[in-house]
One Martini backbone bead per residue (centre of mass of N, CA, C, O) as a GRO file, in nm:
protein
  326
    1UNK     BB    1   0.976  -3.132 -11.402
    2UNK     BB    2   1.288  -3.056 -11.263
    3UNK     BB    3   1.381  -2.818 -11.073
    4UNK     BB    4   1.635  -2.658 -10.923
    5UNK     BB    5   1.495  -2.611 -10.651
    6UNK     BB    6   1.394  -2.902 -10.610
    7UNK     BB    7   1.671  -3.033 -10.621
    8UNK     BB    8   1.795  -2.882 -10.378
    9UNK     BB    9   1.586  -2.965 -10.167
   10UNK     BB   10   1.623  -3.271 -10.196
   11UNK     BB   11   1.928  -3.279 -10.137
   12UNK     BB   12   1.920  -3.147  -9.857
   13UNK     BB   13   1.735  -3.357  -9.725
   14UNK     BB   14   1.913  -3.604  -9.774
   15UNK     BB   15   2.159  -3.502  -9.622
   16UNK     BB   16   2.021  -3.459  -9.347
   17UNK     BB   17   1.933  -3.753  -9.311
   18UNK     BB   18   2.229  -3.868  -9.306
   19UNK     BB   19   2.365  -3.658  -9.075
   20UNK     BB   20   2.122  -3.640  -8.885
   21UNK     BB   21   2.106  -3.757  -8.539
   22UNK     BB   22   1.797  -3.833  -8.526
   23UNK     BB   23   1.515  -3.999  -8.456
   24UNK     BB   24   1.412  -4.029  -8.758
   25UNK     BB   25   1.688  -4.175  -8.845
   26UNK     BB   26   1.627  -4.435  -8.643
   27UNK     BB   27   1.283  -4.493  -8.620
   28UNK     BB   28   1.163  -4.257  -8.411
   29UNK     BB   29   0.938  -3.987  -8.439
   30UNK     BB   30   0.840  -3.935  -8.110
   31UNK     BB   31   1.132  -4.011  -7.982
   32UNK     BB   32   1.223  -3.739  -7.860
   33UNK     BB   33   1.028  -3.421  -7.789
   34UNK     BB   34   1.201  -3.381  -7.524
   35UNK     BB   35   1.339  -3.366  -7.244
   36UNK     BB   36   1.563  -3.569  -7.038
   37UNK     BB   37   1.584  -3.736  -6.737
   38UNK     BB   38   1.893  -3.807  -6.548
   39UNK     BB   39   1.913  -3.990  -6.264
   40UNK     BB   40   2.134  -3.928  -5.989
   41UNK     BB   41   2.167  -4.090  -5.662
   42UNK     BB   42   2.395  -3.860  -5.631
   43UNK     BB   43   2.633  -3.662  -5.586
   44UNK     BB   44   2.828  -3.457  -5.721
   45UNK     BB   45   3.063  -3.630  -5.868
   46UNK     BB   46   3.249  -3.850  -6.009
   47UNK     BB   47   3.171  -4.133  -6.185
   48UNK     BB   48   2.864  -4.088  -6.212
   49UNK     BB   49   2.883  -3.816  -6.360
   50UNK     BB   50   3.076  -3.878  -6.591
   51UNK     BB   51   2.919  -4.108  -6.722
   52UNK     BB   52   2.653  -3.953  -6.760
   53UNK     BB   53   2.762  -3.712  -6.933
   54UNK     BB   54   2.871  -3.875  -7.165
   55UNK     BB   55   2.603  -4.012  -7.248
   56UNK     BB   56   2.417  -3.759  -7.266
   57UNK     BB   57   2.566  -3.615  -7.493
   58UNK     BB   58   2.527  -3.833  -7.700
   59UNK     BB   59   2.216  -3.842  -7.694
   60UNK     BB   60   2.170  -3.549  -7.769
   61UNK     BB   61   2.311  -3.563  -8.047
   62UNK     BB   62   2.142  -3.809  -8.165
   63UNK     BB   63   1.823  -3.718  -8.064
   64UNK     BB   64   1.774  -3.386  -8.035
   65UNK     BB   65   1.776  -3.394  -7.714
   66UNK     BB   66   1.794  -3.327  -7.388
   67UNK     BB   67   2.014  -3.483  -7.151
   68UNK     BB   68   1.960  -3.447  -6.801
   69UNK     BB   69   2.137  -3.413  -6.521
   70UNK     BB   70   2.005  -3.536  -6.195
   71UNK     BB   71   2.064  -3.483  -5.864
   72UNK     BB   72   1.949  -3.743  -5.605
   73UNK     BB   73   2.039  -3.768  -5.306
   74UNK     BB   74   2.004  -4.031  -5.070
   75UNK     BB   75   1.957  -4.314  -4.893
   76UNK     BB   76   2.142  -4.497  -5.071
   77UNK     BB   77   1.965  -4.407  -5.351
   78UNK     BB   78   1.649  -4.406  -5.282
   79UNK     BB   79   1.541  -4.129  -5.371
   80UNK     BB   80   1.605  -4.143  -5.675
   81UNK     BB   81   1.474  -4.416  -5.734
   82UNK     BB   82   1.181  -4.345  -5.646
   83UNK     BB   83   1.142  -4.109  -5.843
   84UNK     BB   84   1.144  -4.295  -6.093
   85UNK     BB   85   0.935  -4.517  -6.023
   86UNK     BB   86   0.702  -4.274  -5.993
   87UNK     BB   87   0.717  -4.225  -6.282
   88UNK     BB   88   0.649  -4.196  -6.591
   89UNK     BB   89   0.636  -4.449  -6.860
   90UNK     BB   90   0.792  -4.244  -7.120
   91UNK     BB   91   1.127  -4.186  -7.119
   92UNK     BB   92   1.173  -3.898  -6.935
   93UNK     BB   93   1.281  -4.100  -6.699
   94UNK     BB   94   1.597  -4.180  -6.565
   95UNK     BB   95   1.835  -4.429  -6.430
   96UNK     BB   96   2.118  -4.468  -6.239
   97UNK     BB   97   2.223  -4.761  -6.194
   98UNK     BB   98   2.339  -4.983  -5.918
   99UNK     BB   99   2.470  -5.164  -5.667
  100UNK     BB  100   2.277  -5.047  -5.454
  101UNK     BB  101   2.020  -5.180  -5.567
  102UNK     BB  102   2.114  -5.476  -5.519
  103UNK     BB  103   2.161  -5.446  -5.210
  104UNK     BB  104   1.891  -5.312  -5.096
  105UNK     BB  105   1.696  -5.553  -5.149
  106UNK     BB  106   1.831  -5.694  -4.867
  107UNK     BB  107   1.939  -5.469  -4.662
  108UNK     BB  108   1.645  -5.315  -4.685
  109UNK     BB  109   1.343  -5.390  -4.525
  110UNK     BB  110   1.214  -5.073  -4.572
  111UNK     BB  111   1.167  -5.059  -4.858
  112UNK     BB  112   0.943  -4.853  -5.067
  113UNK     BB  113   1.036  -5.068  -5.290
  114UNK     BB  114   1.052  -5.269  -5.596
  115UNK     BB  115   1.296  -5.286  -5.810
  116UNK     BB  116   1.227  -5.529  -6.000
  117UNK     BB  117   0.921  -5.400  -6.047
  118UNK     BB  118   0.998  -5.074  -6.101
  119UNK     BB  119   1.220  -5.159  -6.323
  120UNK     BB  120   1.348  -5.108  -6.646
  121UNK     BB  121   1.578  -5.239  -6.828
  122UNK     BB  122   1.819  -5.098  -7.061
  123UNK     BB  123   2.145  -5.051  -6.976
  124UNK     BB  124   2.468  -5.075  -6.976
  125UNK     BB  125   2.787  -4.921  -6.882
  126UNK     BB  126   2.965  -5.014  -6.608
  127UNK     BB  127   3.252  -5.168  -6.461
  128UNK     BB  128   3.405  -5.161  -6.121
  129UNK     BB  129   3.670  -5.218  -5.962
  130UNK     BB  130   3.837  -5.320  -5.672
  131UNK     BB  131   4.058  -5.228  -5.405
  132UNK     BB  132   4.321  -5.338  -5.199
  133UNK     BB  133   4.427  -5.107  -4.959
  134UNK     BB  134   4.729  -4.981  -4.794
  135UNK     BB  135   4.946  -4.892  -4.582
  136UNK     BB  136   5.285  -4.852  -4.629
  137UNK     BB  137   5.364  -4.961  -4.322
  138UNK     BB  138   5.253  -5.218  -4.377
  139UNK     BB  139   5.383  -5.559  -4.350
  140UNK     BB  140   5.273  -5.584  -4.669
  141UNK     BB  141   5.265  -5.722  -5.031
  142UNK     BB  142   5.006  -5.912  -5.009
  143UNK     BB  143   4.736  -6.102  -4.965
  144UNK     BB  144   4.879  -6.322  -4.805
  145UNK     BB  145   5.004  -6.129  -4.600
  146UNK     BB  146   4.740  -6.007  -4.496
  147UNK     BB  147   4.618  -6.267  -4.387
  148UNK     BB  148   4.851  -6.338  -4.193
  149UNK     BB  149   4.838  -6.074  -4.029
  150UNK     BB  150   4.542  -6.097  -3.936
  151UNK     BB  151   4.582  -6.372  -3.785
  152UNK     BB  152   4.815  -6.250  -3.594
  153UNK     BB  153   4.593  -5.984  -3.551
  154UNK     BB  154   4.331  -6.011  -3.389
  155UNK     BB  155   4.138  -5.714  -3.383
  156UNK     BB  156   4.377  -5.488  -3.486
  157UNK     BB  157   4.222  -5.427  -3.749
  158UNK     BB  158   4.130  -5.171  -3.992
  159UNK     BB  159   3.845  -5.107  -4.215
  160UNK     BB  160   3.734  -4.914  -4.459
  161UNK     BB  161   3.443  -4.718  -4.571
  162UNK     BB  162   3.157  -4.551  -4.731
  163UNK     BB  163   2.958  -4.749  -4.575
  164UNK     BB  164   2.690  -4.906  -4.478
  165UNK     BB  165   2.611  -5.135  -4.740
  166UNK     BB  166   2.831  -5.121  -4.928
  167UNK     BB  167   3.048  -5.252  -5.153
  168UNK     BB  168   3.292  -5.195  -4.975
  169UNK     BB  169   3.196  -5.331  -4.720
  170UNK     BB  170   3.107  -5.617  -4.843
  171UNK     BB  171   3.385  -5.689  -4.954
  172UNK     BB  172   3.506  -5.720  -4.670
  173UNK     BB  173   3.313  -5.938  -4.564
  174UNK     BB  174   3.387  -6.149  -4.779
  175UNK     BB  175   3.684  -6.163  -4.710
  176UNK     BB  176   3.659  -6.261  -4.421
  177UNK     BB  177   3.515  -6.526  -4.491
  178UNK     BB  178   3.715  -6.643  -4.702
  179UNK     BB  179   3.985  -6.606  -4.509
  180UNK     BB  180   3.937  -6.616  -4.195
  181UNK     BB  181   3.903  -6.317  -4.075
  182UNK     BB  182   3.966  -6.023  -3.862
  183UNK     BB  183   3.805  -5.693  -3.865
  184UNK     BB  184   3.746  -5.357  -3.839
  185UNK     BB  185   3.474  -5.160  -3.917
  186UNK     BB  186   3.495  -4.826  -4.080
  187UNK     BB  187   3.271  -4.586  -4.137
  188UNK     BB  188   3.208  -4.347  -4.393
  189UNK     BB  189   3.142  -4.039  -4.575
  190UNK     BB  190   3.290  -4.182  -4.788
  191UNK     BB  191   3.606  -4.248  -4.934
  192UNK     BB  192   3.804  -4.010  -4.886
  193UNK     BB  193   3.838  -4.018  -4.569
  194UNK     BB  194   3.935  -4.310  -4.564
  195UNK     BB  195   4.192  -4.275  -4.735
  196UNK     BB  196   4.324  -4.067  -4.552
  197UNK     BB  197   4.349  -4.266  -4.301
  198UNK     BB  198   4.524  -4.471  -4.445
  199UNK     BB  199   4.764  -4.284  -4.514
  200UNK     BB  200   4.809  -4.203  -4.197
  201UNK     BB  201   4.741  -4.489  -4.019
  202UNK     BB  202   4.460  -4.513  -3.868
  203UNK     BB  203   4.420  -4.708  -4.108
  204UNK     BB  204   4.509  -5.000  -4.279
  205UNK     BB  205   4.247  -5.030  -4.480
  206UNK     BB  206   4.078  -5.075  -4.816
  207UNK     BB  207   3.789  -5.082  -5.008
  208UNK     BB  208   3.808  -4.953  -5.349
  209UNK     BB  209   3.753  -4.786  -5.610
  210UNK     BB  210   3.962  -4.744  -5.872
  211UNK     BB  211   3.880  -4.447  -5.951
  212UNK     BB  212   3.976  -4.326  -5.643
  213UNK     BB  213   4.281  -4.494  -5.606
  214UNK     BB  214   4.497  -4.521  -5.840
  215UNK     BB  215   4.655  -4.250  -5.806
  216UNK     BB  216   4.762  -4.317  -5.519
  217UNK     BB  217   4.921  -4.562  -5.612
  218UNK     BB  218   5.097  -4.428  -5.830
  219UNK     BB  219   5.209  -4.211  -5.604
  220UNK     BB  220   5.271  -4.391  -5.333
  221UNK     BB  221   5.032  -4.358  -5.095
  222UNK     BB  222   4.955  -4.654  -5.176
  223UNK     BB  223   4.886  -5.007  -5.143
  224UNK     BB  224   4.826  -5.261  -5.375
  225UNK     BB  225   4.720  -5.604  -5.347
  226UNK     BB  226   4.422  -5.614  -5.491
  227UNK     BB  227   4.168  -5.732  -5.709
  228UNK     BB  228   3.814  -5.816  -5.738
  229UNK     BB  229   3.862  -5.926  -6.007
  230UNK     BB  230   3.963  -6.166  -6.238
  231UNK     BB  231   4.081  -5.924  -6.374
  232UNK     BB  232   4.291  -5.710  -6.471
  233UNK     BB  233   4.402  -5.384  -6.487
  234UNK     BB  234   4.508  -5.151  -6.717
  235UNK     BB  235   4.604  -4.929  -6.492
  236UNK     BB  236   4.694  -5.201  -6.294
  237UNK     BB  237   4.864  -5.472  -6.403
  238UNK     BB  238   5.028  -5.558  -6.122
  239UNK     BB  239   4.752  -5.627  -5.999
  240UNK     BB  240   4.615  -5.887  -5.853
  241UNK     BB  241   4.389  -6.107  -5.801
  242UNK     BB  242   4.239  -6.224  -5.520
  243UNK     BB  243   4.167  -6.509  -5.644
  244UNK     BB  244   4.462  -6.617  -5.646
  245UNK     BB  245   4.430  -6.661  -5.322
  246UNK     BB  246   4.092  -6.651  -5.324
  247UNK     BB  247   3.895  -6.860  -5.438
  248UNK     BB  248   3.593  -6.693  -5.564
  249UNK     BB  249   3.666  -6.409  -5.541
  250UNK     BB  250   3.409  -6.147  -5.616
  251UNK     BB  251   3.385  -5.800  -5.710
  252UNK     BB  252   3.177  -5.502  -5.790
  253UNK     BB  253   3.091  -5.224  -5.969
  254UNK     BB  254   2.786  -5.081  -6.116
  255UNK     BB  255   2.639  -4.941  -6.425
  256UNK     BB  256   2.320  -4.806  -6.545
  257UNK     BB  257   1.993  -4.826  -6.707
  258UNK     BB  258   1.668  -4.703  -6.612
  259UNK     BB  259   1.309  -4.748  -6.607
  260UNK     BB  260   1.003  -4.738  -6.570
  261UNK     BB  261   0.767  -4.940  -6.549
  262UNK     BB  262   0.629  -4.983  -6.873
  263UNK     BB  263   0.809  -4.897  -7.076
  264UNK     BB  264   0.831  -4.885  -7.389
  265UNK     BB  265   1.001  -5.096  -7.593
  266UNK     BB  266   1.093  -4.896  -7.817
  267UNK     BB  267   1.242  -4.709  -7.618
  268UNK     BB  268   1.433  -4.910  -7.490
  269UNK     BB  269   1.571  -5.000  -7.754
  270UNK     BB  270   1.674  -4.725  -7.838
  271UNK     BB  271   1.846  -4.666  -7.586
  272UNK     BB  272   2.021  -4.916  -7.602
  273UNK     BB  273   2.155  -4.859  -7.873
  274UNK     BB  274   2.276  -4.580  -7.792
  275UNK     BB  275   2.442  -4.665  -7.548
  276UNK     BB  276   2.603  -4.891  -7.686
  277UNK     BB  277   2.725  -4.702  -7.897
  278UNK     BB  278   2.870  -4.509  -7.700
  279UNK     BB  279   3.071  -4.736  -7.588
  280UNK     BB  280   3.219  -4.732  -7.891
  281UNK     BB  281   3.329  -4.470  -7.864
  282UNK     BB  282   3.639  -4.356  -7.862
  283UNK     BB  283   3.624  -4.133  -7.641
  284UNK     BB  284   3.456  -4.289  -7.431
  285UNK     BB  285   3.641  -4.532  -7.402
  286UNK     BB  286   3.881  -4.367  -7.296
  287UNK     BB  287   3.744  -4.251  -7.040
  288UNK     BB  288   3.671  -4.520  -6.912
  289UNK     BB  289   3.963  -4.629  -6.900
  290UNK     BB  290   4.073  -4.399  -6.712
  291UNK     BB  291   3.885  -4.519  -6.467
  292UNK     BB  292   3.895  -4.846  -6.481
  293UNK     BB  293   3.668  -4.928  -6.663
  294UNK     BB  294   3.398  -5.146  -6.794
  295UNK     BB  295   3.214  -5.205  -7.044
  296UNK     BB  296   2.846  -5.264  -7.088
  297UNK     BB  297   2.730  -5.473  -7.302
  298UNK     BB  298   2.402  -5.498  -7.447
  299UNK     BB  299   2.096  -5.581  -7.400
  300UNK     BB  300   1.825  -5.547  -7.200
  301UNK     BB  301   1.809  -5.846  -7.115
  302UNK     BB  302   2.106  -5.873  -7.022
  303UNK     BB  303   2.088  -5.656  -6.804
  304UNK     BB  304   1.863  -5.789  -6.643
  305UNK     BB  305   2.026  -6.045  -6.577
  306UNK     BB  306   2.247  -5.895  -6.420
  307UNK     BB  307   2.069  -5.774  -6.198
  308UNK     BB  308   1.979  -6.046  -6.085
  309UNK     BB  309   2.263  -6.159  -6.022
  310UNK     BB  310   2.354  -5.925  -5.834
  311UNK     BB  311   2.129  -5.948  -5.626
  312UNK     BB  312   2.204  -6.239  -5.546
  313UNK     BB  313   2.497  -6.196  -5.466
  314UNK     BB  314   2.441  -5.975  -5.239
  315UNK     BB  315   2.248  -6.140  -5.067
  316UNK     BB  316   2.463  -6.345  -4.975
  317UNK     BB  317   2.645  -6.137  -4.835
  318UNK     BB  318   2.441  -6.026  -4.637
  319UNK     BB  319   2.383  -6.298  -4.500
  320UNK     BB  320   2.676  -6.357  -4.418
  321UNK     BB  321   2.706  -6.090  -4.237
  322UNK     BB  322   2.425  -6.004  -4.083
  323UNK     BB  323   2.340  -5.733  -4.223
  324UNK     BB  324   2.121  -5.456  -4.140
  325UNK     BB  325   1.914  -5.210  -4.171
  326UNK     BB  326   1.783  -4.989  -3.914
   0.00000   0.00000   0.00000
């Protein structure tokens, strides 16, 4: 005979099982059983932090344990990356992977680790287009104008970047090669001071992530000539792809999640499902769109394939530029 107390206890448990988004409701009773470190190999602030905190909050809510963002900047993302690679492969230390990892594989000959062998791909997060922006007084209105002006003024133009070997720098190097033009590269410590000097006219232009430059374009402080992806951006739909003028030109920045090599497959698959699900959340989708970013859906294998393709893409650009880290 079922007593009223037993009925209420059974009903309460069933309801909790249905509504509580914890690990046991998803099919893995043992992970996570404590907090998880999400290492961001950059300083606090910017798109890396915002994307990480959005995803970590969702994972914390869904899996019942805190996913804590830990900033470990330095050495072009190498300090944070190495810290994760040398961590235990138990799912409790994760890495915000990025374009820097794909570039450093060939750009830095003294790299103290092999990224491809040291990291297990987990999930993609977002891809971010770059913009070619110029000072408003520069007498160019399009990519074609910019190319013509650069050819007419060889060696007289300067292009800023956030540092040597960054996607911003190498996007400019690829542009130079594709367009057959020359300009002086001026590296800065981050994109903000570079953008400031472009606005003041000390520097003529810059390739910059759309996340940090689109508001300046909207405010009329910079002129955007082209976007580095094949598709236009929803936040700046009037800016055409550079490939419309220079066929084959394409670059972007990307972010994803990695774990130390040999992390159990069931943990990787669980995290992949949860991150991919987070990217479909209405509020998270809206925040990502506000950044001008594009969600990267797919399973862990697909993200791994993308990492390989991106590493190969940037290796070719590094070789083309002839630039290596000293």
